[in-house]
Amino acid sequence: MPVVTWDHVHLRSPDPEATATWLRDILGGEIIRGPGRIDVQLGGAKVFIAEVTQGDGVNAAPVTPYQGLDHFGLTVKDIDAVAAEIKAKGVEFTKEPTTIRPGVRICFIRGPQGISIELLERDKKYV
């Protein structure tokens, strides 16, 4: 069996700078600039952001939920405080914070280009 580790998540955006800024300002990511590119270090993962331009053959974002890659999830501490903080910044919630089973609370937010992002908090005794 092969051994794999995560390398990156790749996003496409008509405005990579705005997408990177959103990931920094809302979720605390660190913007990393390289020659001709912008990436974000977010929660231990690299997020590559490629520019989408008119006529490049990239399809519009689907509306969630949909088949295939549906969302990515990020762990937070004190989900209710995090939700209140980012709601005050105008972030759209597609699912408000809720307990889905004992010790696990989640919410979903909509990021740039309709990206669905899950925020979750796990009680230590359920990890």
PDB file of C-alpha atoms in Angstrom:
ATOM      1  CA  MET A   1       0.000   0.000   0.000  1.00  0.00           C
ATOM      2  CA  PRO A   2       1.438   3.440  -0.868  1.00  0.00           C
ATOM      3  CA  VAL A   3       2.131   5.923   1.921  1.00  0.00           C
ATOM      4  CA  VAL A   4       0.665   9.354   1.202  1.00  0.00           C
ATOM      5  CA  THR A   5       0.656  12.713   2.949  1.00  0.00           C
ATOM      6  CA  TRP A   6      -1.214  15.906   2.111  1.00  0.00           C
ATOM      7  CA  ASP A   7       0.668  18.369  -0.059  1.00  0.00           C
ATOM      8  CA  HIS A   8      -1.842  21.067  -1.023  1.00  0.00           C
ATOM      9  CA  VAL A   9      -5.381  22.163  -1.866  1.00  0.00           C
ATOM     10  CA  HIS A  10      -5.684  23.949  -5.224  1.00  0.00           C
ATOM     11  CA  LEU A  11      -8.251  26.720  -5.713  1.00  0.00           C
ATOM     12  CA  ARG A  12      -9.069  28.667  -8.870  1.00  0.00           C
ATOM     13  CA  SER A  13     -10.132  32.287  -8.576  1.00  0.00           C
ATOM     14  CA  PRO A  14     -10.760  35.263 -10.862  1.00  0.00           C
ATOM     15  CA  ASP A  15      -9.098  37.345  -8.129  1.00  0.00           C
ATOM     16  CA  PRO A  16      -6.369  35.309  -6.354  1.00  0.00           C
ATOM     17  CA  GLU A  17      -5.335  38.314  -4.267  1.00  0.00           C
ATOM     18  CA  ALA A  18      -8.873  38.739  -2.888  1.00  0.00           C
ATOM     19  CA  THR A  19      -9.178  34.988  -2.229  1.00  0.00           C
ATOM     20  CA  ALA A  20      -5.844  34.933  -0.362  1.00  0.00           C
ATOM     21  CA  THR A  21      -6.822  38.042   1.609  1.00  0.00           C
ATOM     22  CA  TRP A  22     -10.151  36.419   2.593  1.00  0.00           C
ATOM     23  CA  LEU A  23      -8.376  33.258   3.774  1.00  0.00           C
ATOM     24  CA  ARG A  24      -5.985  35.420   5.804  1.00  0.00           C
ATOM     25  CA  ASP A  25      -8.532  37.843   7.249  1.00  0.00           C
ATOM     26  CA  ILE A  26     -11.298  35.337   7.987  1.00  0.00           C
ATOM     27  CA  LEU A  27      -9.441  32.115   8.795  1.00  0.00           C
ATOM     28  CA  GLY A  28      -6.006  33.348   9.854  1.00  0.00           C
ATOM     29  CA  GLY A  29      -4.006  31.972   6.928  1.00  0.00           C
ATOM     30  CA  GLU A  30      -0.530  33.233   6.082  1.00  0.00           C
ATOM     31  CA  ILE A  31      -0.106  34.628   2.557  1.00  0.00           C
ATOM     32  CA  ILE A  32       3.013  33.395   0.771  1.00  0.00           C
ATOM     33  CA  ARG A  33       4.011  35.189  -2.410  1.00  0.00           C
ATOM     34  CA  GLY A  34       6.239  33.653  -5.048  1.00  0.00           C
ATOM     35  CA  PRO A  35       7.162  34.641  -8.577  1.00  0.00           C
ATOM     36  CA  GLY A  36       3.871  34.846 -10.463  1.00  0.00           C
ATOM     37  CA  ARG A  37       1.811  33.121  -7.754  1.00  0.00           C
ATOM     38  CA  ILE A  38       0.108  33.541  -4.419  1.00  0.00           C
ATOM     39  CA  ASP A  39      -0.410  30.744  -1.900  1.00  0.00           C
ATOM     40  CA  VAL A  40      -1.761  30.566   1.624  1.00  0.00           C
ATOM     41  CA  GLN A  41      -0.542  28.435   4.514  1.00  0.00           C
ATOM     42  CA  LEU A  42      -3.753  27.485   6.312  1.00  0.00           C
ATOM     43  CA  GLY A  43      -4.112  25.125   9.246  1.00  0.00           C
ATOM     44  CA  GLY A  44      -0.988  23.184   8.334  1.00  0.00           C
ATOM     45  CA  ALA A  45      -1.899  22.828   4.642  1.00  0.00           C
ATOM     46  CA  LYS A  46      -0.765  24.767   1.599  1.00  0.00           C
ATOM     47  CA  VAL A  47      -3.508  26.359  -0.484  1.00  0.00           C
ATOM     48  CA  PHE A  48      -2.448  27.157  -4.054  1.00  0.00           C
ATOM     49  CA  ILE A  49      -4.571  29.818  -5.753  1.00  0.00           C
ATOM     50  CA  ALA A  50      -4.524  29.872  -9.559  1.00  0.00           C
ATOM     51  CA  GLU A  51      -5.969  32.767 -11.524  1.00  0.00           C
ATOM     52  CA  VAL A  52      -9.024  32.155 -13.698  1.00  0.00           C
ATOM     53  CA  THR A  53      -9.370  34.406 -16.722  1.00  0.00           C
ATOM     54  CA  GLN A  54     -12.187  34.900 -19.216  1.00  0.00           C
ATOM     55  CA  GLY A  55     -12.155  32.231 -21.919  1.00  0.00           C
ATOM     56  CA  ASP A  56      -9.678  29.884 -20.240  1.00  0.00           C
ATOM     57  CA  GLY A  57     -12.154  27.005 -20.235  1.00  0.00           C
ATOM     58  CA  VAL A  58     -12.687  26.842 -16.460  1.00  0.00           C
ATOM     59  CA  ASN A  59     -16.292  26.092 -15.484  1.00  0.00           C
ATOM     60  CA  ALA A  60     -18.239  28.152 -12.967  1.00  0.00           C
ATOM     61  CA  ALA A  61     -18.355  26.897  -9.390  1.00  0.00           C
ATOM     62  CA  PRO A  62     -21.205  24.461  -8.664  1.00  0.00           C
ATOM     63  CA  VAL A  63     -23.710  25.157  -5.916  1.00  0.00           C
ATOM     64  CA  THR A  64     -23.133  22.988  -2.828  1.00  0.00           C
ATOM     65  CA  PRO A  65     -23.929  20.298  -1.973  1.00  0.00           C
ATOM     66  CA  TYR A  66     -22.872  18.353  -5.055  1.00  0.00           C
ATOM     67  CA  GLN A  67     -21.193  15.079  -5.951  1.00  0.00           C
ATOM     68  CA  GLY A  68     -17.413  14.922  -5.839  1.00  0.00           C
ATOM     69  CA  LEU A  69     -15.269  17.133  -3.635  1.00  0.00           C
ATOM     70  CA  ASP A  70     -17.888  18.923  -1.567  1.00  0.00           C
ATOM     71  CA  HIS A  71     -15.961  20.933   1.023  1.00  0.00           C
ATOM     72  CA  PHE A  72     -12.873  21.066   3.186  1.00  0.00           C
ATOM     73  CA  GLY A  73     -12.935  21.062   6.981  1.00  0.00           C
ATOM     74  CA  LEU A  74     -10.878  23.027   9.479  1.00  0.00           C
ATOM     75  CA  THR A  75     -10.683  22.374  13.211  1.00  0.00           C
ATOM     76  CA  VAL A  76     -11.191  25.343  15.531  1.00  0.00           C
ATOM     77  CA  LYS A  77     -11.273  25.922  19.277  1.00  0.00           C
ATOM     78  CA  ASP A  78     -14.484  27.451  20.689  1.00  0.00           C
ATOM     79  CA  ILE A  79     -16.566  27.223  17.527  1.00  0.00           C
ATOM     80  CA  ASP A  80     -19.255  29.546  18.876  1.00  0.00           C
ATOM     81  CA  ALA A  81     -16.745  32.356  19.485  1.00  0.00           C
ATOM     82  CA  VAL A  82     -15.144  31.771  16.063  1.00  0.00           C
ATOM     83  CA  ALA A  83     -18.572  31.795  14.399  1.00  0.00           C
ATOM     84  CA  ALA A  84     -19.522  35.055  16.123  1.00  0.00           C
ATOM     85  CA  GLU A  85     -16.209  36.653  15.100  1.00  0.00           C
ATOM     86  CA  ILE A  86     -16.439  35.751  11.423  1.00  0.00           C
ATOM     87  CA  LYS A  87     -20.182  36.466  11.250  1.00  0.00           C
ATOM     88  CA  ALA A  88     -19.339  39.997  12.413  1.00  0.00           C
ATOM     89  CA  LYS A  89     -17.016  40.187   9.376  1.00  0.00           C
ATOM     90  CA  GLY A  90     -19.956  39.428   7.076  1.00  0.00           C
ATOM     91  CA  VAL A  91     -19.231  35.764   6.320  1.00  0.00           C
ATOM     92  CA  GLU A  92     -22.220  33.796   4.981  1.00  0.00           C
ATOM     93  CA  PHE A  93     -23.163  30.702   6.979  1.00  0.00           C
ATOM     94  CA  THR A  94     -24.797  27.844   5.102  1.00  0.00           C
ATOM     95  CA  LYS A  95     -25.182  25.904   8.369  1.00  0.00           C
ATOM     96  CA  GLU A  96     -25.088  27.602  11.747  1.00  0.00           C
ATOM     97  CA  PRO A  97     -23.073  26.001  14.575  1.00  0.00           C
ATOM     98  CA  THR A  98     -24.773  22.824  15.682  1.00  0.00           C
ATOM     99  CA  THR A  99     -23.964  19.671  17.635  1.00  0.00           C
ATOM    100  CA  ILE A 100     -24.030  16.712  15.239  1.00  0.00           C
ATOM    101  CA  ARG A 101     -23.167  14.090  17.887  1.00  0.00           C
ATOM    102  CA  PRO A 102     -21.857  14.206  21.446  1.00  0.00           C
ATOM    103  CA  GLY A 103     -18.610  16.168  21.540  1.00  0.00           C
ATOM    104  CA  VAL A 104     -18.705  17.385  17.927  1.00  0.00           C
ATOM    105  CA  ARG A 105     -19.977  20.799  16.826  1.00  0.00           C
ATOM    106  CA  ILE A 106     -19.834  22.008  13.238  1.00  0.00           C
ATOM    107  CA  CYS A 107     -20.847  24.875  11.003  1.00  0.00           C
ATOM    108  CA  PHE A 108     -20.443  25.593   7.301  1.00  0.00           C
ATOM    109  CA  ILE A 109     -19.452  28.884   5.703  1.00  0.00           C
ATOM    110  CA  ARG A 110     -19.278  30.016   2.106  1.00  0.00           C
ATOM    111  CA  GLY A 111     -15.867  31.237   0.981  1.00  0.00           C
ATOM    112  CA  PRO A 112     -14.778  32.993  -2.202  1.00  0.00           C
ATOM    113  CA  GLN A 113     -16.148  31.521  -5.456  1.00  0.00           C
ATOM    114  CA  GLY A 114     -18.752  29.589  -3.443  1.00  0.00           C
ATOM    115  CA  ILE A 115     -16.207  27.314  -1.715  1.00  0.00           C
ATOM    116  CA  SER A 116     -17.879  25.369   1.090  1.00  0.00           C
ATOM    117  CA  ILE A 117     -15.794  25.300   4.283  1.00  0.00           C
ATOM    118  CA  GLU A 118     -16.659  23.297   7.387  1.00  0.00           C
ATOM    119  CA  LEU A 119     -15.463  24.503  10.765  1.00  0.00           C
ATOM    120  CA  LEU A 120     -15.556  21.873  13.503  1.00  0.00           C
ATOM    121  CA  GLU A 121     -14.729  21.523  17.155  1.00  0.00           C
ATOM    122  CA  ARG A 122     -14.191  18.135  18.787  1.00  0.00           C
ATOM    123  CA  ASP A 123     -14.295  17.634  22.524  1.00  0.00           C
ATOM    124  CA  LYS A 124     -10.939  16.120  23.562  1.00  0.00           C
ATOM    125  CA  LYS A 125     -12.599  13.001  24.979  1.00  0.00           C
ATOM    126  CA  TYR A 126     -14.042  12.215  21.512  1.00  0.00           C
ATOM    127  CA  VAL A 127     -10.841  12.692  19.492  1.00  0.00           C
TER     128      VAL A 127
END
